[in-house]
C-alpha positions as CSV (number, residue, x, y, z in Angstrom):
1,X,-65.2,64.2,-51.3
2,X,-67.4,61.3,-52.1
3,X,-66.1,57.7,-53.6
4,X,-67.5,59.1,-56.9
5,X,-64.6,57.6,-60.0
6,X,-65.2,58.7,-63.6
7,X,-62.9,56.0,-66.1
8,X,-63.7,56.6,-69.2
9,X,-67.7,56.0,-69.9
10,X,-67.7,53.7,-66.2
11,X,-69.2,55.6,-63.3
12,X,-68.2,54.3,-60.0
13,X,-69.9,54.7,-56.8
14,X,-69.8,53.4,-53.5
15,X,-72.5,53.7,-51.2
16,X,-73.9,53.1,-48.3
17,X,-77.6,52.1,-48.0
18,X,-80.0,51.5,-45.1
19,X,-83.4,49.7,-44.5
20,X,-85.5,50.8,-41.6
21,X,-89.1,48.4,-41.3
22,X,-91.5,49.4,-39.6
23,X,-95.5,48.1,-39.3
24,X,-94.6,45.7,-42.3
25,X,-93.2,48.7,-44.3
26,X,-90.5,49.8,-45.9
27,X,-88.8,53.3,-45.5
28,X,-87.4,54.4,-49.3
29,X,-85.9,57.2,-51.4
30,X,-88.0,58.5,-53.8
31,X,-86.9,61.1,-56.6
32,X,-89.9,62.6,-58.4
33,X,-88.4,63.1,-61.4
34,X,-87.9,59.3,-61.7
35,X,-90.3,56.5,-62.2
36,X,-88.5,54.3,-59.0
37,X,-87.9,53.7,-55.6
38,X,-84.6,53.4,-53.8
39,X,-83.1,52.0,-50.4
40,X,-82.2,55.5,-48.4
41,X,-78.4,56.4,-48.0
42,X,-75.6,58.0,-50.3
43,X,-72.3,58.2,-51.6
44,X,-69.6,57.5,-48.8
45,X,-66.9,60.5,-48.5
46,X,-63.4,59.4,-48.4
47,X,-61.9,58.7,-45.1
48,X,-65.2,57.6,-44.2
49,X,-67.0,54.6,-42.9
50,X,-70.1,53.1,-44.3
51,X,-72.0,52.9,-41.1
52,X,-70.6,56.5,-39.9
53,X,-72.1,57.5,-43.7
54,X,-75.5,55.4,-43.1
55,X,-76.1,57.5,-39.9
56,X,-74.8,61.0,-41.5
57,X,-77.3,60.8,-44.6
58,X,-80.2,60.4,-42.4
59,X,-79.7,62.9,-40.6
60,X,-78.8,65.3,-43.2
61,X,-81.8,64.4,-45.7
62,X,-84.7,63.7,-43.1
63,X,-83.0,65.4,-39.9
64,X,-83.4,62.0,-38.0
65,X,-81.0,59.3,-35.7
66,X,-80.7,56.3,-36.5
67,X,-78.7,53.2,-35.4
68,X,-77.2,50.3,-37.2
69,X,-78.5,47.2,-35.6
70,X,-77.4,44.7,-37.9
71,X,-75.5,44.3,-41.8
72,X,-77.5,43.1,-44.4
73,X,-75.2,42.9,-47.2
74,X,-73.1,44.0,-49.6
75,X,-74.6,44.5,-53.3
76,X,-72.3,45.2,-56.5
77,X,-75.3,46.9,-58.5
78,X,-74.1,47.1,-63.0
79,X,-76.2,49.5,-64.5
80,X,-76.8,52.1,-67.3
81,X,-77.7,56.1,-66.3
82,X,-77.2,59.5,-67.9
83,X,-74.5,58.1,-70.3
84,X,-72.6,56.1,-67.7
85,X,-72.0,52.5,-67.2
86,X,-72.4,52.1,-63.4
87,X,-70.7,50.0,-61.0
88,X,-71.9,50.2,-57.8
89,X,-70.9,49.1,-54.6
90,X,-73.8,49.0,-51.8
91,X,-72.8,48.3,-48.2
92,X,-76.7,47.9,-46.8
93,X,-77.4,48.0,-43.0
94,X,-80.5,47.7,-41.3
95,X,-81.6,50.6,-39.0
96,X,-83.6,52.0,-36.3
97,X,-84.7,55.4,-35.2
98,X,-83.5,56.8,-31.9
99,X,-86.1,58.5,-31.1
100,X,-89.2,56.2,-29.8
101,X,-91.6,59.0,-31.8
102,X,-90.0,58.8,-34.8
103,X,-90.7,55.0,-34.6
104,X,-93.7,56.0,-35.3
105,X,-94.0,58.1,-38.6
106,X,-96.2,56.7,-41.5
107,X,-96.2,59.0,-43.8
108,X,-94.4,60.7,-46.3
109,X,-90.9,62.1,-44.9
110,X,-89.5,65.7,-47.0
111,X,-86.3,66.2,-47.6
112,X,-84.5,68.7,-45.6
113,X,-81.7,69.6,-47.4
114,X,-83.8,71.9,-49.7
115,X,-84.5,69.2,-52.6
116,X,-87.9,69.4,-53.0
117,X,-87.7,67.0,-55.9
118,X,-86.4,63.9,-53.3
119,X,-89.0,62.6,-50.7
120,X,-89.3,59.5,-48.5
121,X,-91.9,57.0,-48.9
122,X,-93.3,53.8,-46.8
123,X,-93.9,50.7,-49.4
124,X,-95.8,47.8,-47.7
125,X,-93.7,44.8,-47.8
126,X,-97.0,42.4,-48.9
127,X,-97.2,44.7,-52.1
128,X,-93.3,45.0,-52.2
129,X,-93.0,42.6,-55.3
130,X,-95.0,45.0,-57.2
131,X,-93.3,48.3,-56.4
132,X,-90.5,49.6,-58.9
133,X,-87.7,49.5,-56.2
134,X,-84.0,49.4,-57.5
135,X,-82.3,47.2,-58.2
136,X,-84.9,45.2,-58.4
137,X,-83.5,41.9,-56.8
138,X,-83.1,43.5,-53.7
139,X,-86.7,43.2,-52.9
140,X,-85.5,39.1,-52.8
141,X,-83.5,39.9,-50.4
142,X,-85.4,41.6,-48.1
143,X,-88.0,39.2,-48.6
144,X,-85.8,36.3,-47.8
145,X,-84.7,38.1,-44.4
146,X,-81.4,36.1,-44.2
147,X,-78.5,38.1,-43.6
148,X,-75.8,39.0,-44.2
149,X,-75.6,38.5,-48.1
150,X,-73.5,39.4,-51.5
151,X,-74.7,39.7,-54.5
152,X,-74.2,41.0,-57.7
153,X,-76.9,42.3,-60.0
154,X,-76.9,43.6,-63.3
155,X,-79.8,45.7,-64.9
C-alpha cells in the first residue's frame, strides 16, 4: 500500500525521487497527457524504504538497475491537482545504471508497465531553465549541485 493519505480536500504523498545525469542531461518522467516534466520515481509502499523504492520504480517502469550513489535532498512540494491540495514529501537520490550499456541510452525510454501514456525523456541541463520540470525550483537545485538540501516549495 503506498504512503498515499486522503484528509479531507489534502492529498498526501510521499515519494521517492531519483536523478540519473548523463552527457550533461537529465533522465525525467514525462506523462503525455500533461504539459510537464518530472524527476523519475513514485509513491513509497509502507514498510518501505525510500532508497529500496528509488531502485524498485526503475526497474518496474523502465526494466532497469540502478544504484543510489549519493542523497540529494529532501523536498516538501505544496501544490493544487485534480481537486486536491497536495503535500508532498520527496526524498531525491542521485543514481546510476548498473549496467555499463545502459549508461549509454540517449533517447527516449517507454514505459514497461503497459502505460503507454508515461515515457522517459533526456532534458539538456544548458536548456534546463527553460524546460517545464516540476516543481519548478528543483531545477535550482540541480543546478546548484550542492547536496544534500531541504526545501520547501509551494506552487
Amino acid at each position: 500500500m503506498d504512503l498515499t493519505i486522503d484528509i479531507e480536500n489534502y492529498r498526501l504523498n510521499i515519494r521517492a525521487t531519483g536523478i540519473i545525469i548523463h552527457n550533461n542531461k537529465l533522465l525525467v518522467h514525462k506523462d503525455r497527457n500533461l504539459n510537464h516534466y518530472a524527476l523519475m520515481g513514485g509513491r513509497i509502499a509502507i514498510g518501505e524504504s525510500s532508497e529500496d523504492t528509488i531502485i524498485r520504480e526503475f526497474k518496474e517502469e523502465i526494466g532497469k538497475e540502478v544504484e543510489v550513489i549519493g542523497y540529494v535532498g529532501t523536498v516538501e512540494n505544496f501544490f493544487e491537482a485534480d481537486s486536491y491540495k497536495y503535500h508532498e514529501i520527496m526524498f531525491i537520490y542521485q543514481l546510476e545504471f548498473v549496467n555499463e550499456e545502459d549508461k549509454k541510452i540517449e533517447d527516449t525510454i517507454k514505459n514497461i508497465e503497459g502505460n503507454d501514456y508515461l515515457q522517459y525523456e533526456w532534458l539538456d541541463l544548458d536548456k534546463l531553465e527553460k524546460e517545464p520540470l516540476k516543481p519548478e525550483e528543483i531545477k535550482q537545485v540541480i543546478k546548484n549541485g550542492k547536496f544534500p538540501v531541504h526545501k520547501i516549495f509551494q506552487d
